[in-house]
Short mmCIF file of C-alpha atoms in Angstrom, two decimals:
data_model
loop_
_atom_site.label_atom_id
_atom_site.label_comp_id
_atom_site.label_asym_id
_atom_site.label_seq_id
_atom_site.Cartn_x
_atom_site.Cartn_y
_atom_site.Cartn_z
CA UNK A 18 -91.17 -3.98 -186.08
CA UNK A 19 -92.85 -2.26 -189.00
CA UNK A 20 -90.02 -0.18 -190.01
CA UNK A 21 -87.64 -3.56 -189.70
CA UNK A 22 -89.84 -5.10 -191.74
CA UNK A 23 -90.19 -2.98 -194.53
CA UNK A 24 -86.16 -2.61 -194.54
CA UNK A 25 -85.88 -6.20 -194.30
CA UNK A 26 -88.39 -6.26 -197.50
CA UNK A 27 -86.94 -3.24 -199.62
CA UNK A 28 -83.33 -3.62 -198.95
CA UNK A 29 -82.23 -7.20 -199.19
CA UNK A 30 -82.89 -10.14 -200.70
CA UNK A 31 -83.80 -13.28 -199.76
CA UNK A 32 -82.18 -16.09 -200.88
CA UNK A 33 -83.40 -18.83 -199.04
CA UNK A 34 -85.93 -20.16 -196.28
CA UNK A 35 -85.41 -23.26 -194.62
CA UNK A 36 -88.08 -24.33 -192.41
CA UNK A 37 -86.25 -26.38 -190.09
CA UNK A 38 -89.25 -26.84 -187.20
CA UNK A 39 -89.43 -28.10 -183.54
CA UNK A 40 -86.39 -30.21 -182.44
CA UNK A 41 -84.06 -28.54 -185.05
CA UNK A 42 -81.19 -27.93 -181.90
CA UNK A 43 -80.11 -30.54 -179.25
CA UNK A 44 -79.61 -27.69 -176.79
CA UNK A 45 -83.06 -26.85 -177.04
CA UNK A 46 -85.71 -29.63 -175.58
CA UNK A 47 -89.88 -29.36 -176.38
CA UNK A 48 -91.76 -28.44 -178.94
CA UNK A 49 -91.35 -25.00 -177.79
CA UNK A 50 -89.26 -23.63 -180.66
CA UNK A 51 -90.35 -23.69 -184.59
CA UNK A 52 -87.04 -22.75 -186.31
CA UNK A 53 -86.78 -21.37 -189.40
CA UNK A 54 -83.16 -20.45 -191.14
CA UNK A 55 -83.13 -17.49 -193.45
CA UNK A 56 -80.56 -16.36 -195.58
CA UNK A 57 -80.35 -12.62 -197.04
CA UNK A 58 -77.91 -10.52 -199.29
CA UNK A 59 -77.61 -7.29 -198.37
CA UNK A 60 -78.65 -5.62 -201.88
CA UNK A 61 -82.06 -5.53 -203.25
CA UNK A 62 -83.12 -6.93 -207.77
CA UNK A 63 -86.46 -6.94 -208.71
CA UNK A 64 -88.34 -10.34 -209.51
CA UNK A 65 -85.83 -12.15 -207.36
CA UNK A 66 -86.53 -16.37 -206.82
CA UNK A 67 -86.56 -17.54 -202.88
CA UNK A 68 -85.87 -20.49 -202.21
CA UNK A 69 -87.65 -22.95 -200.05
CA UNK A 70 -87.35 -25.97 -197.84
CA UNK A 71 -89.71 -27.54 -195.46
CA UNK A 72 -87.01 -30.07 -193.55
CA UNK A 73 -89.50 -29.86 -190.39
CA UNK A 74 -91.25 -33.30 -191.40
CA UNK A 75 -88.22 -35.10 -190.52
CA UNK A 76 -87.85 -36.76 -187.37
CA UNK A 77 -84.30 -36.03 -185.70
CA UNK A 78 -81.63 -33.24 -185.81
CA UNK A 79 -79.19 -35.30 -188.39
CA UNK A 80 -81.70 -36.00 -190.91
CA UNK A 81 -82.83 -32.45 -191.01
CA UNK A 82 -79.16 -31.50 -191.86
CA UNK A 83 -78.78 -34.10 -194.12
CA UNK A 84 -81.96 -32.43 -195.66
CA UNK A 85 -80.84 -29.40 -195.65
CA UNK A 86 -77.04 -30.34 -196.85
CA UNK A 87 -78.74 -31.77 -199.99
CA UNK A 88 -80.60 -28.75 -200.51
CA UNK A 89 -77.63 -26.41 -200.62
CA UNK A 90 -75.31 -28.57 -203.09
#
């Protein structure tokens, strides 16, 4: 995964990480999966601002999106 990586780094940016956590689908059950949403443009600036949310803390799947809804407006 290296070479990913470093493609993934050079190459795009990233615009935003969400860390959505455990219980962030209903299709999925457990604590099995920690989810995190990332979202990238395929084109690469110097000195470019990610930005971040930490909607894990919240307790069910609709209050993470409303979390995450807020964030994006």
């Amino acid at each position: 995964y290296k070479v990913f990586r470093k493609r993934l780094l050079n190459e795009y940016n990233w615009i935003s990480i969400s860390k959505i956590g455990t219980g962030g689908f209903d299709t999925i059950s457990g604590e099995v999966v920690n989810v995190v949403l990332l979202t990238m443009k395929k084109e690469f600036k110097e000195n470019y601002l990610i930005s971040y949310i930490n909607a894990s803390e919240q307790s069910s799947i609709s209050k993470k999106s409303e979390k995450l809804i807020i964030f994006v407006h």
